[in-house]
Amino acid sequence: MNAPLPDAHLLNAPRRPLPEAALAALRERFGERCSTAAAVREQHGRDESPFPVTPPDAVVFCDSTEDVAAAVAIAAAHRVPVIPYGTGSSLEGHLLAVQGGISVDVSRMTAIVRLNPEDLTVTVQAGVTREQLNREIRDSGLFFPIDPGANASLGGMAATRASGTNAVRYGTMRENVLGLTVVTASGEVIRTGTRAKKSSAGYDLTRLFVGSEGTLGVITEVTLRLFPLPEAVSAAICHFPSIDAAVNTTIQLTQVGVPIARCELLDTNAVRFVNLQSKLGLREQPMLLMEFHGSEAGVKEQAELVQAIASELGGEDFEWASTPEARTRLWAARHKAYFAGMQANPGSRTVTTDTCVPISRLAEILNVSVAEADASGLPFYIVGHVGDGNFHLAYLVKEGDADQRALAERLSHQMVQRAIALEGTCTGEHGIGLHKMGFLVDEAGAGAVALMRSVKLALDPDNIMNPGKIFSV
Amino acid sequence: MNAPLPDAHLLNAPRRPLPEAALAALRERFGERCSTAAAVREQHGRDESPFPVTPPDAVVFCDSTEDVAAAVAIAAAHRVPVIPYGTGSSLEGHLLAVQGGISVDVSRMTAIVRLNPEDLTVTVQAGVTREQLNREIRDSGLFFPIDPGANASLGGMAATRASGTNAVRYGTMRENVLGLTVVTASGEVIRTGTRAKKSSAGYDLTRLFVGSEGTLGVITEVTLRLFPLPEAVSAAICHFPSIDAAVNTTIQLTQVGVPIARCELLDTNAVRFVNLQSKLGLREQPMLLMEFHGSEAGVKEQAELVQAIASELGGEDFEWASTPEARTRLWAARHKAYFAGMQANPGSRTVTTDTCVPISRLAEILNVSVAEADASGLPFYIVGHVGDGNFHLAYLVKEGDADQRALAERLSHQMVQRAIALEGTCTGEHGIGLHKMGFLVDEAGAGAVALMRSVKLALDPDNIMNPGKIFSV
């Protein structure tokens, strides 16, 4: 089992200097949209991970696929790194310019390129965020369900194979991206997939780029599956005497095949932090936050079944929130758990795990991990997409406190060991980034990682696409 | 647009001779499980495609991943081709030994390695067929929904990214394979994926091998998602005055989001052939054959909604088949359409298309294509997984009649052109194989195909894994 690597190792790779000629070419092509201002570079050299800021040498703001292709072509000609940048909400250090290079910012690429409501598909530029998308398509009666919490860009969500709440019913980015426009490492533009719902035409390049974390190319457009807005939506919370009881309820729901749309666990600490921030007055004990989608009758039927199962397993106080306002309030609170945790512990940064296990092993890994976290003395909380077997145990460590940070990393490492032993994964949805490179080898095996590396070198022989992420080359 | 290639071009690639030393090594390792008998070789050098038999030089019958690894290691040492063989039900020439080599037969690898009912997962050896799987897990209350018609092996289904009926609700092999054991081109064994429902850990090797048609490695084990057997199942047929009316009904169902489990179109010709073979006495006009899965109330609700939509669009005579026996009879008839077509036209072979388009374009492509097929004078029929926008127009050509074959290929080619222009794919579920290599370039573009080729050469530098399929290297 590979030990967690110290930040110095991850961040102090030899930087590749940006030649004057490359900068001149960028300035010529992008004018004021190319920046080397310290503030801009710093903003692009950080994300929500606990790593220190590691700025790129230059930032270019792209408006189109052609812009991205031009930037990558310049980088390729000079063999300097390219780091795609969307909204900066990565939790795993994806955006840090560990070898220097050019941050290719696609956040201005916010066009809904084409909505085809009759086919339930939409093509968007990579900088469109999920909230923008859902706002702009609302009148079509359709929605895009994948919701990782952060208002991430859809390009970034594709690049990290994001999921979050709703995935238990609608799947992840893996299932919901139909096709991509990608700028490859040579600056060439390719398209993957079609607008057809399925295809057996050659290698699944779409799925190869989804989750490749910018290491194979820059995603500039994404074609997505949409879903009809459900006729009826209902949300409920249910309190449980223990995490075990909440998890066992989830396991039963899954096994019975209830098509629940969201099934989120909050432990007592998470409820406490959320209460502090959002003044929801939730009872401070483990809780499931659930949502049901379907016809009026279908939602009612699901809810009754869930209520029956939950009651049998010790669930108390099933509370309904059927008005959109009440639902929004609950989900907003859930999504703010990450910031609520930091706010309740001023001056802290979050070290979060992202393990995902077969659902039958969920109670087991949670119990051991909670005992361990309790014993550590570190503040922590748990939120989990438990319908998928995925949860985040987030440690709150004092910024700059190396001992706390090291302790959190060690606990996180033990959790990953446990998840892998239970046939799970070190990352359900955040990606490998900088943080989990050692874990990837533990999980996939050296042979599989070597194979990934072969693919990488075949597509990016000079290793310019987001180098130093996923694995070292 | 690339013209269809003549058989001679596809089949007469330079054969790579099997060195005596390679054969000796195979015989030493496999004993009587290595065969060079003409009958065995011929059986392994054909499939359900219209191409002439093209036998391998030797066939080895494998019982385990280790056997496969040993066979591939011998092939790799001598740089001779390896062609994985499951049940021989390919429709696209995947199994033909166009460059000679070793057919690696996994049909004896029929172990259910591990069933985890509590997680809704199962791991099987590659030779397990979907019917065997569903028979063996029946007592668990679970089932594996993907049903391409043929009783294909699950290894072969993964290799071609198969789907078929049920995919409209449950997805294809792309969505339902959690992980694989693969023997790579060097004879190494790797595992991809985990038993967790989702993961963001590195490149999606699982999806890279799913649909790779044996060109990147030999799949020896497959871990699959299972589903709870629905509480209620109901099937119905509905006749329509035209294909248009049937397709428009399908489009509306999709747009409303009815979670229909199967939605199959049969044109008048298909109904006629099925009647001839299965004596079902179905009214000979276009027909939708549908299935609903859910709770008792849910199925009823879905069925009522569908009936209302169908009636509005000209559907007549909604007939229910709620007993398992009646349903089985209907689906058996549907699955036999392929053989019914050939039986009704003795001495014929089938040239079938497999296009898949965005659902809003389905009526358009069907109307033009039917007019064209009618004008051709060739016998033909249509069956379609129309809920996914995928259909098969099957031409029945006299075996050995080069003119009929050429005409059918030309019409098929025109259909593919049309599908690609409508943002669809040349193959929804059968794969590229030999048949559609030119189409792949038309569909994906030379850049994307070049990228696939780079991946292939990175993973199989000597081009020994099923060479001459998907693209030429």
PDB file of N, CA and C in Angstrom, chain B residues 104-154:
ATOM      1  N   VAL B 104      -9.264 -18.307 -29.774  1.00  0.00           N
ATOM      2  CA  VAL B 104      -9.255 -18.603 -28.339  1.00  0.00           C
ATOM      3  C   VAL B 104     -10.709 -18.754 -27.895  1.00  0.00           C
ATOM      4  N   ASP B 105     -11.126 -20.013 -27.770  1.00  0.00           N
ATOM      5  CA  ASP B 105     -12.535 -20.320 -27.503  1.00  0.00           C
ATOM      6  C   ASP B 105     -12.778 -20.305 -25.995  1.00  0.00           C
ATOM      7  N   VAL B 106     -13.650 -19.387 -25.546  1.00  0.00           N
ATOM      8  CA  VAL B 106     -13.938 -19.301 -24.104  1.00  0.00           C
ATOM      9  C   VAL B 106     -15.301 -19.909 -23.764  1.00  0.00           C
ATOM     10  N   SER B 107     -15.883 -20.656 -24.718  1.00  0.00           N
ATOM     11  CA  SER B 107     -17.255 -21.125 -24.487  1.00  0.00           C
ATOM     12  C   SER B 107     -17.352 -22.134 -23.346  1.00  0.00           C
ATOM     13  N   ARG B 108     -16.217 -22.700 -22.943  1.00  0.00           N
ATOM     14  CA  ARG B 108     -16.276 -23.621 -21.796  1.00  0.00           C
ATOM     15  C   ARG B 108     -16.107 -22.888 -20.474  1.00  0.00           C
ATOM     16  N   MET B 109     -15.838 -21.613 -20.551  1.00  0.00           N
ATOM     17  CA  MET B 109     -15.649 -20.832 -19.309  1.00  0.00           C
ATOM     18  C   MET B 109     -17.020 -20.358 -18.839  1.00  0.00           C
ATOM     19  N   THR B 110     -17.743 -21.275 -18.202  1.00  0.00           N
ATOM     20  CA  THR B 110     -19.161 -21.026 -17.903  1.00  0.00           C
ATOM     21  C   THR B 110     -19.443 -20.942 -16.407  1.00  0.00           C
ATOM     22  N   ALA B 111     -18.436 -20.591 -15.625  1.00  0.00           N
ATOM     23  CA  ALA B 111     -18.672 -20.511 -14.175  1.00  0.00           C
ATOM     24  C   ALA B 111     -19.264 -19.163 -13.779  1.00  0.00           C
ATOM     25  N   ILE B 112     -20.270 -19.215 -12.909  1.00  0.00           N
ATOM     26  CA  ILE B 112     -20.719 -18.009 -12.214  1.00  0.00           C
ATOM     27  C   ILE B 112     -19.718 -17.864 -11.069  1.00  0.00           C
ATOM     28  N   VAL B 113     -18.798 -16.947 -11.191  1.00  0.00           N
ATOM     29  CA  VAL B 113     -17.688 -16.860 -10.248  1.00  0.00           C
ATOM     30  C   VAL B 113     -18.176 -16.410  -8.872  1.00  0.00           C
ATOM     31  N   ARG B 114     -19.032 -15.391  -8.868  1.00  0.00           N
ATOM     32  CA  ARG B 114     -19.485 -14.892  -7.575  1.00  0.00           C
ATOM     33  C   ARG B 114     -20.749 -14.071  -7.741  1.00  0.00           C
ATOM     34  N   LEU B 115     -21.772 -14.467  -7.038  1.00  0.00           N
ATOM     35  CA  LEU B 115     -23.025 -13.711  -7.015  1.00  0.00           C
ATOM     36  C   LEU B 115     -23.087 -12.972  -5.689  1.00  0.00           C
ATOM     37  N   ASN B 116     -23.302 -11.661  -5.742  1.00  0.00           N
ATOM     38  CA  ASN B 116     -23.474 -10.855  -4.525  1.00  0.00           C
ATOM     39  C   ASN B 116     -24.853 -10.219  -4.561  1.00  0.00           C
ATOM     40  N   PRO B 117     -25.856 -10.990  -4.208  1.00  0.00           N
ATOM     41  CA  PRO B 117     -27.221 -10.472  -4.357  1.00  0.00           C
ATOM     42  C   PRO B 117     -27.439  -9.187  -3.569  1.00  0.00           C
ATOM     43  N   GLU B 118     -26.774  -9.067  -2.405  1.00  0.00           N
ATOM     44  CA  GLU B 118     -26.997  -7.885  -1.568  1.00  0.00           C
ATOM     45  C   GLU B 118     -26.484  -6.617  -2.239  1.00  0.00           C
ATOM     46  N   ASP B 119     -25.545  -6.765  -3.184  1.00  0.00           N
ATOM     47  CA  ASP B 119     -25.026  -5.600  -3.911  1.00  0.00           C
ATOM     48  C   ASP B 119     -25.562  -5.527  -5.344  1.00  0.00           C
ATOM     49  N   LEU B 120     -26.377  -6.495  -5.722  1.00  0.00           N
ATOM     50  CA  LEU B 120     -26.884  -6.551  -7.091  1.00  0.00           C
ATOM     51  C   LEU B 120     -25.723  -6.627  -8.100  1.00  0.00           C
ATOM     52  N   THR B 121     -24.759  -7.481  -7.792  1.00  0.00           N
ATOM     53  CA  THR B 121     -23.653  -7.690  -8.742  1.00  0.00           C
ATOM     54  C   THR B 121     -23.373  -9.182  -8.899  1.00  0.00           C
ATOM     55  N   VAL B 122     -22.811  -9.520 -10.035  1.00  0.00           N
ATOM     56  CA  VAL B 122     -22.369 -10.896 -10.264  1.00  0.00           C
ATOM     57  C   VAL B 122     -21.113 -10.850 -11.124  1.00  0.00           C
ATOM     58  N   THR B 123     -20.193 -11.771 -10.853  1.00  0.00           N
ATOM     59  CA  THR B 123     -19.020 -11.915 -11.710  1.00  0.00           C
ATOM     60  C   THR B 123     -19.111 -13.270 -12.394  1.00  0.00           C
ATOM     61  N   VAL B 124     -18.957 -13.258 -13.709  1.00  0.00           N
ATOM     62  CA  VAL B 124     -19.080 -14.502 -14.479  1.00  0.00           C
ATOM     63  C   VAL B 124     -17.863 -14.670 -15.378  1.00  0.00           C
ATOM     64  N   GLN B 125     -17.579 -15.912 -15.716  1.00  0.00           N
ATOM     65  CA  GLN B 125     -16.582 -16.146 -16.760  1.00  0.00           C
ATOM     66  C   GLN B 125     -17.174 -15.736 -18.111  1.00  0.00           C
ATOM     67  N   ALA B 126     -16.276 -15.441 -19.038  1.00  0.00           N
ATOM     68  CA  ALA B 126     -16.706 -14.828 -20.302  1.00  0.00           C
ATOM     69  C   ALA B 126     -17.611 -15.707 -21.154  1.00  0.00           C
ATOM     70  N   GLY B 127     -17.572 -17.023 -20.934  1.00  0.00           N
ATOM     71  CA  GLY B 127     -18.376 -17.909 -21.771  1.00  0.00           C
ATOM     72  C   GLY B 127     -19.793 -18.109 -21.277  1.00  0.00           C
ATOM     73  N   VAL B 128     -20.123 -17.581 -20.118  1.00  0.00           N
ATOM     74  CA  VAL B 128     -21.496 -17.683 -19.608  1.00  0.00           C
ATOM     75  C   VAL B 128     -22.422 -16.927 -20.561  1.00  0.00           C
ATOM     76  N   THR B 129     -23.512 -17.558 -20.952  1.00  0.00           N
ATOM     77  CA  THR B 129     -24.466 -16.854 -21.818  1.00  0.00           C
ATOM     78  C   THR B 129     -25.500 -16.149 -20.952  1.00  0.00           C
ATOM     79  N   ARG B 130     -26.182 -15.203 -21.577  1.00  0.00           N
ATOM     80  CA  ARG B 130     -27.160 -14.438 -20.786  1.00  0.00           C
ATOM     81  C   ARG B 130     -28.300 -15.335 -20.308  1.00  0.00           C
ATOM     82  N   GLU B 131     -28.662 -16.338 -21.094  1.00  0.00           N
ATOM     83  CA  GLU B 131     -29.748 -17.222 -20.643  1.00  0.00           C
ATOM     84  C   GLU B 131     -29.294 -18.077 -19.464  1.00  0.00           C
ATOM     85  N   GLN B 132     -28.063 -18.582 -19.563  1.00  0.00           N
ATOM     86  CA  GLN B 132     -27.525 -19.364 -18.437  1.00  0.00           C
ATOM     87  C   GLN B 132     -27.494 -18.519 -17.172  1.00  0.00           C
ATOM     88  N   LEU B 133     -27.002 -17.294 -17.314  1.00  0.00           N
ATOM     89  CA  LEU B 133     -26.909 -16.408 -16.150  1.00  0.00           C
ATOM     90  C   LEU B 133     -28.275 -16.231 -15.500  1.00  0.00           C
ATOM     91  N   ASN B 134     -29.258 -15.895 -16.317  1.00  0.00           N
ATOM     92  CA  ASN B 134     -30.574 -15.637 -15.730  1.00  0.00           C
ATOM     93  C   ASN B 134     -31.194 -16.899 -15.132  1.00  0.00           C
ATOM     94  N   ARG B 135     -30.872 -18.044 -15.731  1.00  0.00           N
ATOM     95  CA  ARG B 135     -31.351 -19.300 -15.142  1.00  0.00           C
ATOM     96  C   ARG B 135     -30.702 -19.511 -13.781  1.00  0.00           C
ATOM     97  N   GLU B 136     -29.409 -19.311 -13.726  1.00  0.00           N
ATOM     98  CA  GLU B 136     -28.695 -19.653 -12.486  1.00  0.00           C
ATOM     99  C   GLU B 136     -28.938 -18.679 -11.332  1.00  0.00           C
ATOM    100  N   ILE B 137     -29.330 -17.461 -11.646  1.00  0.00           N
ATOM    101  CA  ILE B 137     -29.540 -16.502 -10.543  1.00  0.00           C
ATOM    102  C   ILE B 137     -31.011 -16.316 -10.209  1.00  0.00           C
ATOM    103  N   ARG B 138     -31.861 -17.103 -10.836  1.00  0.00           N
ATOM    104  CA  ARG B 138     -33.298 -16.857 -10.690  1.00  0.00           C
ATOM    105  C   ARG B 138     -33.741 -16.823  -9.222  1.00  0.00           C
ATOM    106  N   ASP B 139     -33.189 -17.739  -8.419  1.00  0.00           N
ATOM    107  CA  ASP B 139     -33.617 -17.828  -7.010  1.00  0.00           C
ATOM    108  C   ASP B 139     -33.228 -16.604  -6.192  1.00  0.00           C
ATOM    109  N   SER B 140     -32.321 -15.799  -6.708  1.00  0.00           N
ATOM    110  CA  SER B 140     -31.889 -14.618  -5.951  1.00  0.00           C
ATOM    111  C   SER B 140     -32.892 -13.479  -6.046  1.00  0.00           C
ATOM    112  N   GLY B 141     -33.886 -13.615  -6.931  1.00  0.00           N
ATOM    113  CA  GLY B 141     -34.833 -12.515  -7.125  1.00  0.00           C
ATOM    114  C   GLY B 141     -34.272 -11.414  -8.009  1.00  0.00           C
ATOM    115  N   LEU B 142     -33.136 -11.688  -8.650  1.00  0.00           N
ATOM    116  CA  LEU B 142     -32.494 -10.680  -9.501  1.00  0.00           C
ATOM    117  C   LEU B 142     -32.464 -11.170 -10.951  1.00  0.00           C
ATOM    118  N   PHE B 143     -32.219 -10.255 -11.855  1.00  0.00           N
ATOM    119  CA  PHE B 143     -32.016 -10.670 -13.243  1.00  0.00           C
ATOM    120  C   PHE B 143     -31.055  -9.711 -13.932  1.00  0.00           C
ATOM    121  N   PHE B 144     -30.503 -10.193 -15.051  1.00  0.00           N
ATOM    122  CA  PHE B 144     -29.648  -9.368 -15.888  1.00  0.00           C
ATOM    123  C   PHE B 144     -30.455  -9.031 -17.145  1.00  0.00           C
ATOM    124  N   PRO B 145     -30.754  -7.737 -17.360  1.00  0.00           N
ATOM    125  CA  PRO B 145     -31.762  -7.394 -18.362  1.00  0.00           C
ATOM    126  C   PRO B 145     -31.288  -7.399 -19.815  1.00  0.00           C
ATOM    127  N   ILE B 146     -29.993  -7.285 -20.056  1.00  0.00           N
ATOM    128  CA  ILE B 146     -29.601  -7.020 -21.445  1.00  0.00           C
ATOM    129  C   ILE B 146     -29.804  -8.259 -22.303  1.00  0.00           C
ATOM    130  N   ASP B 147     -30.490  -8.048 -23.394  1.00  0.00           N
ATOM    131  CA  ASP B 147     -31.019  -9.156 -24.178  1.00  0.00           C
ATOM    132  C   ASP B 147     -30.919  -8.837 -25.661  1.00  0.00           C
ATOM    133  N   PRO B 148     -29.791  -9.228 -26.281  1.00  0.00           N
ATOM    134  CA  PRO B 148     -29.627  -8.908 -27.703  1.00  0.00           C
ATOM    135  C   PRO B 148     -30.368  -9.871 -28.628  1.00  0.00           C
ATOM    136  N   GLY B 149     -31.175 -10.764 -28.083  1.00  0.00           N
ATOM    137  CA  GLY B 149     -31.874 -11.709 -28.943  1.00  0.00           C
ATOM    138  C   GLY B 149     -31.143 -13.032 -28.930  1.00  0.00           C
ATOM    139  N   ALA B 150     -29.977 -13.076 -29.576  1.00  0.00           N
ATOM    140  CA  ALA B 150     -29.169 -14.293 -29.561  1.00  0.00           C
ATOM    141  C   ALA B 150     -28.784 -14.623 -28.126  1.00  0.00           C
ATOM    142  N   ASN B 151     -28.590 -15.921 -27.865  1.00  0.00           N
ATOM    143  CA  ASN B 151     -28.115 -16.323 -26.540  1.00  0.00           C
ATOM    144  C   ASN B 151     -26.595 -16.191 -26.518  1.00  0.00           C
ATOM    145  N   ALA B 152     -26.147 -14.947 -26.591  1.00  0.00           N
ATOM    146  CA  ALA B 152     -24.716 -14.656 -26.728  1.00  0.00           C
ATOM    147  C   ALA B 152     -23.990 -14.860 -25.410  1.00  0.00           C
ATOM    148  N   SER B 153     -22.683 -14.972 -25.489  1.00  0.00           N
ATOM    149  CA  SER B 153     -21.858 -15.035 -24.281  1.00  0.00           C
ATOM    150  C   SER B 153     -21.691 -13.627 -23.730  1.00  0.00           C
ATOM    151  N   LEU B 154     -21.531 -13.531 -22.421  1.00  0.00           N
ATOM    152  CA  LEU B 154     -21.415 -12.207 -21.816  1.00  0.00           C
ATOM    153  C   LEU B 154     -20.076 -11.555 -22.165  1.00  0.00           C
TER     154      LEU B 154
END
